[in-house]
């Protein structure tokens, strides 16, 4: 749904991509208005988790103005200056911490002071990327853009499964004046598989069973597979029972693919077998590897964002097939920043040959090329 | 045998020692000394004698080298750079216009009658310049300094440097120093040869101190027939055309346009109705700096922030000559373009071509592109058949000179698609063939026609999917497609893990029903949508110059539906709309399979495993990665090393190779390319090595420092700039502009809607129109805090909250600054005035500008001569931006004063410090202090006198004490921001912009005088001498004191005891007889009375004695009696005890 522009105010409709829009508005400094938020639903207006997101954005900025309509179906958002610094936020348990953490990750390098955020809530949610995944796959991505790791850190203090949560993570991010342009057209081959299985308030054997199943699948492809188990105890295990697994495949060019699976929420009725879970996660990881590209499919949008916000130089990256979310994000990037990516479907020559030989068709890769808009961190202070 | 050989010893060969042969051999072996360097001839002399000195030498050399190093910057000059802006600046009547005329004449051999506004001329094969004259207005000077690449600073040598020159130099320094060349004129006015020499010298040295020592200063020795000497002008023009420039940081991050043409396209009717109506103005100019983005907002200096409502590029009105190999510029290529001056041949507009017949080259051929456009337009206008028919009939050539291809042949063309994906248009034709069913594209006819000629993005589209499309439509099982279909049927159940981008699929909850059907449906749908990845993502975006209203597009669509009348179309659009609606309120999720979790392919099965196995390190490697292959390759490349060297000796070929390397993005032959690229890499490395060695051959044998870090940085910057230049090189121009923006060097047309009518009506071409693009967030306004220093030549100090005109970034604006100083605890303390000779902080409300941007401040831009004379130097302050925020934290010292109400020991009640209890509550626990330095703390508010409170002190305070509470008071920055709109002022008064006046100015004008503060008045001071009370030491204290500290009673406390004193001051009393009688009687009475008293006293003493004796006696008796009694009782008791014993 493209935006309509009323004298420099972007007006959107619908609650979908609420987060994207707020994020881009904050970065671009443009005011937006979102209308018709679930206006036809039984329960109209903003959900709790969205309001919580606005709160979080208010905490990390200075001078933000938010106006909600009486019914909550329309929001006017005028962003302020990104401040960062010490932030503690109690995330809504309707969504995972990943929902909020991704935003902080995207904003982190452009704050006035280094971000030091404590987020509390559900660390592993079915709808959002888990904190493990962000730690494994998104932080190395940011590192590519800021190059020097001076204090980029994500610490999982406590895990918390839905519905009650009780998890806590600490996120630290350094600030930068601008991001480097990135050329990333080779991502290498998977050299090792790592993973972590967590079991919260369930029998420890669950974890071991998951490990066995996942490892069983992965060993078909590569011998270097290590999966840790994280048995959380007491308060570290959050408030609800649950277990899950996240697997990370690392390539020799520092690309990280990550897949995860978790048990159904406590009280949902269905019971998840640990073996099924492990196998499912492994399959998902294989799927991710098959899609390939320089980044995990979940973080294509982050890659696109940071490429677009780079200096006025050419960045180019090759990613796997674009996800729905990324496509919308690219559209939004164009609306907010006027930056358009050159996208080409690309298949490497070797793949062509392979397909001749064995009939193997690899996933099509997409080469994203763009010129950064020369975004500079205007909030940072120089002495 | 052995013995034999020993006996059989033959005479060994003895080489000739003399003779011709020996000589020859000697000569052959002798090293040719003549060619050797001194070092080689005599190596001992160059050996290190002293380690210390060698170390020193080394260190010094390294110091020198590292001083020279700059952080490598990515070179962003485009292949066809915009004309260089050469500004001619100087005080009035110094010969600026003459110089411009002469320069133009020397470059293009034509006379220009009037010079107004920027004049662009082609000076050489690779360079154009834009000459612009700067008038004597500080506004123009600022704008010129922001856009000029080269400044010719004219100075009247007979007069010397004027203030304007120094002002301009300062402006330049602040906004990024362009190249500055001084030009001294009026040298013929100085008649004396010696004074001429000394003036030249002094001026030169003064100029050097301002710019840099060694800066070029030109001498134009005189005017002959109203012109400068031809030789000198020629020399100057040569200097201009070989000048090199360093990138300036502000201009390397911002696009800007120096407009050289202006059109008012408001309809005449509207203007007739209301001459003051807002105008639609079109401005033209070359893009400079960095690429200009389409929907970026800009600032027009002297007007304000505007939004470009339409941006398009035009063919270059003053193009560089074509790339033919020739030595000189041909006469017809020496072009001039100066619309404001009324010169220049053909003027291209977006929709019209203007020909000025009096120009020099009025018969120039039309540009190829416009020709093309015209024919296209004609085609469109004359259409009679439907699109499909047209499509069928239209053919095209793949290569120039190749056979014409018609859509019917598409099927046969498929091999072409496969082989030559890079620049084939047949994907287009394929698409267009079936575009009748592809309604959502919304391509109108003309656009399609365009596409064919313009090779838009489609050439990058997924060839494979196109093949699929074609195959499907024609219903024939192509070889390409069969395996595909098999694939699909095999994984029918698991839907869309297939490689494509199934973005549009969102069937929500319905997903799980009939998976197979869904899959096929999705597959079919995908064929329509995934044809082109860019179209998929960005929809139908505008390309390049084409700007069309969205509504028109939509209506087109509607029409199409009605025309076609096909059900399928309608359902498609409906479905799309429905889907969009569904998407509107979905949950946001970043996962690849957003909300529906499809069944994944089972990767463990053998067939599927094959897809994946090569993605692991354990799998098979491709040729360019395999170590053994690489080894082979290395050997091979070593083999043709000679060839390599032969190639890269030449610089140009080396560069060309780079250019050629990039086009092969999707090429089929990958196997050979790695070798090529590797060879290239190797070449580059060798070249770099060679260069470094060649540049400083002397260093070859010395010990060298390690500069690899710097070299790496440099290489990285170089690589990036190569990439920047090459990556979009062979892209269609329209798409390239979409992706990259309007790159510098393009001639653009900008439409601004709703501009003030005064801009047009009061237009004066002698003022530069500078259009600067604003980057992200720079159009916003906030609080800017910066470092600032009052200029040492400015006479006054600056006062807080006095309006100040600031030139920052592209803008000039007036604002109310507050000065402050950062304390040790990082608190910003308010200052009323700027300190002299040191920097302080300044805060104002203004446009957000990136940190470290320089700015300068003026108190007025008014060109009032009296005022200028009074002020002298107009630049009040310079500085740079530190920080941007949405709020400020500036504080001012505040002392609250109170007096004691009541004092207890160490507690006191204080009044008058606060007015309400609430205020007190806020300050509970605050530190307070008396004037005498007794410290204390605020405890709690009192009920009774409102605002009074209880406080404790470290000692008892006095009622006369005054109590202070030291706090900080936040000062707010006034939200005042007014851009200087001098371009809107009437002609002739453009230099008289008057903004907000200072309070002082207003008072002076209106003759308002303040009442003097009575407290500040000087009055006579009467001071009464202070009388102190004697020091009294309490008795208790006295007791404890050692003797020497004890107050000596004799001297201080009881002066009357001393007999001498007593009588010294006595006055003799002489009594009359009456009195004498009375006194004698009194004396007698007194004596009597005393005697009586004495007797009585004695009697009393005796009586007491007696009484005492009597009492003692009585006491004794009493005791005796008691003793008796005790004896009796004891006796009785003992008797009783004896009686009782026998019974026990």
PDB file of N, CA, C and O in Angstrom, chain A residues 192-215:
ATOM      1  N   UNK A 192      30.425 -24.932   9.483  1.00  0.00           N
ATOM      2  CA  UNK A 192      30.084 -25.555  10.751  1.00  0.00           C
ATOM      3  C   UNK A 192      28.659 -25.238  11.160  1.00  0.00           C
ATOM      4  O   UNK A 192      28.093 -24.239  10.724  1.00  0.00           O
ATOM      5  N   UNK A 193      28.132 -26.132  11.946  1.00  0.00           N
ATOM      6  CA  UNK A 193      26.783 -25.938  12.463  1.00  0.00           C
ATOM      7  C   UNK A 193      26.883 -25.864  13.982  1.00  0.00           C
ATOM      8  O   UNK A 193      27.502 -26.715  14.609  1.00  0.00           O
ATOM      9  N   UNK A 194      26.329 -24.814  14.516  1.00  0.00           N
ATOM     10  CA  UNK A 194      26.274 -24.698  15.966  1.00  0.00           C
ATOM     11  C   UNK A 194      24.817 -24.521  16.356  1.00  0.00           C
ATOM     12  O   UNK A 194      23.973 -24.186  15.526  1.00  0.00           O
ATOM     13  N   UNK A 195      24.561 -24.711  17.596  1.00  0.00           N
ATOM     14  CA  UNK A 195      23.172 -24.523  17.992  1.00  0.00           C
ATOM     15  C   UNK A 195      23.008 -24.508  19.483  1.00  0.00           C
ATOM     16  O   UNK A 195      23.951 -24.804  20.232  1.00  0.00           O
ATOM     17  N   UNK A 196      21.865 -24.070  19.897  1.00  0.00           N
ATOM     18  CA  UNK A 196      21.576 -24.094  21.306  1.00  0.00           C
ATOM     19  C   UNK A 196      20.130 -24.546  21.506  1.00  0.00           C
ATOM     20  O   UNK A 196      19.241 -24.177  20.746  1.00  0.00           O
ATOM     21  N   UNK A 197      19.973 -25.440  22.466  1.00  0.00           N
ATOM     22  CA  UNK A 197      18.630 -25.913  22.805  1.00  0.00           C
ATOM     23  C   UNK A 197      18.334 -25.452  24.220  1.00  0.00           C
ATOM     24  O   UNK A 197      19.154 -25.652  25.117  1.00  0.00           O
ATOM     25  N   UNK A 198      17.233 -24.792  24.392  1.00  0.00           N
ATOM     26  CA  UNK A 198      16.891 -24.339  25.741  1.00  0.00           C
ATOM     27  C   UNK A 198      15.659 -25.085  26.222  1.00  0.00           C
ATOM     28  O   UNK A 198      14.796 -25.455  25.419  1.00  0.00           O
ATOM     29  N   UNK A 199      15.625 -25.342  27.484  1.00  0.00           N
ATOM     30  CA  UNK A 199      14.461 -25.984  28.078  1.00  0.00           C
ATOM     31  C   UNK A 199      14.094 -25.208  29.325  1.00  0.00           C
ATOM     32  O   UNK A 199      14.894 -25.091  30.243  1.00  0.00           O
ATOM     33  N   UNK A 200      12.924 -24.634  29.309  1.00  0.00           N
ATOM     34  CA  UNK A 200      12.498 -23.797  30.416  1.00  0.00           C
ATOM     35  C   UNK A 200      11.356 -24.502  31.145  1.00  0.00           C
ATOM     36  O   UNK A 200      10.312 -24.756  30.561  1.00  0.00           O
ATOM     37  N   UNK A 201      11.576 -24.796  32.374  1.00  0.00           N
ATOM     38  CA  UNK A 201      10.540 -25.383  33.222  1.00  0.00           C
ATOM     39  C   UNK A 201       9.975 -26.674  32.629  1.00  0.00           C
ATOM     40  O   UNK A 201       8.789 -26.951  32.729  1.00  0.00           O
ATOM     41  N   UNK A 202      10.817 -27.402  31.901  1.00  0.00           N
ATOM     42  CA  UNK A 202      10.416 -28.732  31.445  1.00  0.00           C
ATOM     43  C   UNK A 202      11.561 -29.691  31.770  1.00  0.00           C
ATOM     44  O   UNK A 202      12.655 -29.259  32.128  1.00  0.00           O
ATOM     45  N   UNK A 203      11.286 -30.926  31.557  1.00  0.00           N
ATOM     46  CA  UNK A 203      12.298 -31.928  31.880  1.00  0.00           C
ATOM     47  C   UNK A 203      13.546 -31.750  31.015  1.00  0.00           C
ATOM     48  O   UNK A 203      13.440 -31.498  29.813  1.00  0.00           O
ATOM     49  N   UNK A 204      14.713 -31.892  31.605  1.00  0.00           N
ATOM     50  CA  UNK A 204      15.952 -31.704  30.848  1.00  0.00           C
ATOM     51  C   UNK A 204      16.117 -32.712  29.709  1.00  0.00           C
ATOM     52  O   UNK A 204      16.819 -32.436  28.745  1.00  0.00           O
ATOM     53  N   UNK A 205      15.457 -33.815  29.806  1.00  0.00           N
ATOM     54  CA  UNK A 205      15.615 -34.806  28.732  1.00  0.00           C
ATOM     55  C   UNK A 205      15.082 -34.278  27.416  1.00  0.00           C
ATOM     56  O   UNK A 205      15.532 -34.688  26.350  1.00  0.00           O
ATOM     57  N   UNK A 206      14.096 -33.394  27.506  1.00  0.00           N
ATOM     58  CA  UNK A 206      13.532 -32.798  26.300  1.00  0.00           C
ATOM     59  C   UNK A 206      14.644 -32.218  25.436  1.00  0.00           C
ATOM     60  O   UNK A 206      14.725 -32.448  24.236  1.00  0.00           O
ATOM     61  N   UNK A 207      15.494 -31.452  26.092  1.00  0.00           N
ATOM     62  CA  UNK A 207      16.573 -30.789  25.378  1.00  0.00           C
ATOM     63  C   UNK A 207      17.455 -31.811  24.675  1.00  0.00           C
ATOM     64  O   UNK A 207      17.771 -31.672  23.501  1.00  0.00           O
ATOM     65  N   UNK A 208      17.791 -32.845  25.389  1.00  0.00           N
ATOM     66  CA  UNK A 208      18.684 -33.844  24.801  1.00  0.00           C
ATOM     67  C   UNK A 208      18.047 -34.551  23.617  1.00  0.00           C
ATOM     68  O   UNK A 208      18.699 -34.860  22.627  1.00  0.00           O
ATOM     69  N   UNK A 209      16.759 -34.766  23.727  1.00  0.00           N
ATOM     70  CA  UNK A 209      16.060 -35.415  22.610  1.00  0.00           C
ATOM     71  C   UNK A 209      16.054 -34.516  21.379  1.00  0.00           C
ATOM     72  O   UNK A 209      16.235 -34.966  20.257  1.00  0.00           O
ATOM     73  N   UNK A 210      15.862 -33.220  21.623  1.00  0.00           N
ATOM     74  CA  UNK A 210      15.884 -32.271  20.499  1.00  0.00           C
ATOM     75  C   UNK A 210      17.262 -32.297  19.836  1.00  0.00           C
ATOM     76  O   UNK A 210      17.382 -32.350  18.613  1.00  0.00           O
ATOM     77  N   UNK A 211      18.290 -32.274  20.663  1.00  0.00           N
ATOM     78  CA  UNK A 211      19.654 -32.261  20.135  1.00  0.00           C
ATOM     79  C   UNK A 211      19.880 -33.472  19.257  1.00  0.00           C
ATOM     80  O   UNK A 211      20.376 -33.369  18.130  1.00  0.00           O
ATOM     81  N   UNK A 212      19.462 -34.635  19.747  1.00  0.00           N
ATOM     82  CA  UNK A 212      19.678 -35.873  18.990  1.00  0.00           C
ATOM     83  C   UNK A 212      19.037 -35.794  17.617  1.00  0.00           C
ATOM     84  O   UNK A 212      19.656 -36.097  16.599  1.00  0.00           O
ATOM     85  N   UNK A 213      17.794 -35.349  17.594  1.00  0.00           N
ATOM     86  CA  UNK A 213      17.053 -35.311  16.335  1.00  0.00           C
ATOM     87  C   UNK A 213      17.692 -34.342  15.360  1.00  0.00           C
ATOM     88  O   UNK A 213      17.905 -34.657  14.184  1.00  0.00           O
ATOM     89  N   UNK A 214      18.005 -33.142  15.870  1.00  0.00           N
ATOM     90  CA  UNK A 214      18.549 -32.101  14.988  1.00  0.00           C
ATOM     91  C   UNK A 214      19.899 -32.537  14.443  1.00  0.00           C
ATOM     92  O   UNK A 214      20.193 -32.389  13.253  1.00  0.00           O
ATOM     93  N   UNK A 215      20.684 -33.110  15.323  1.00  0.00           N
ATOM     94  CA  UNK A 215      22.011 -33.523  14.919  1.00  0.00           C
ATOM     95  C   UNK A 215      21.935 -34.635  13.886  1.00  0.00           C
ATOM     96  O   UNK A 215      22.718 -34.666  12.928  1.00  0.00           O
TER      97      UNK A 215
END
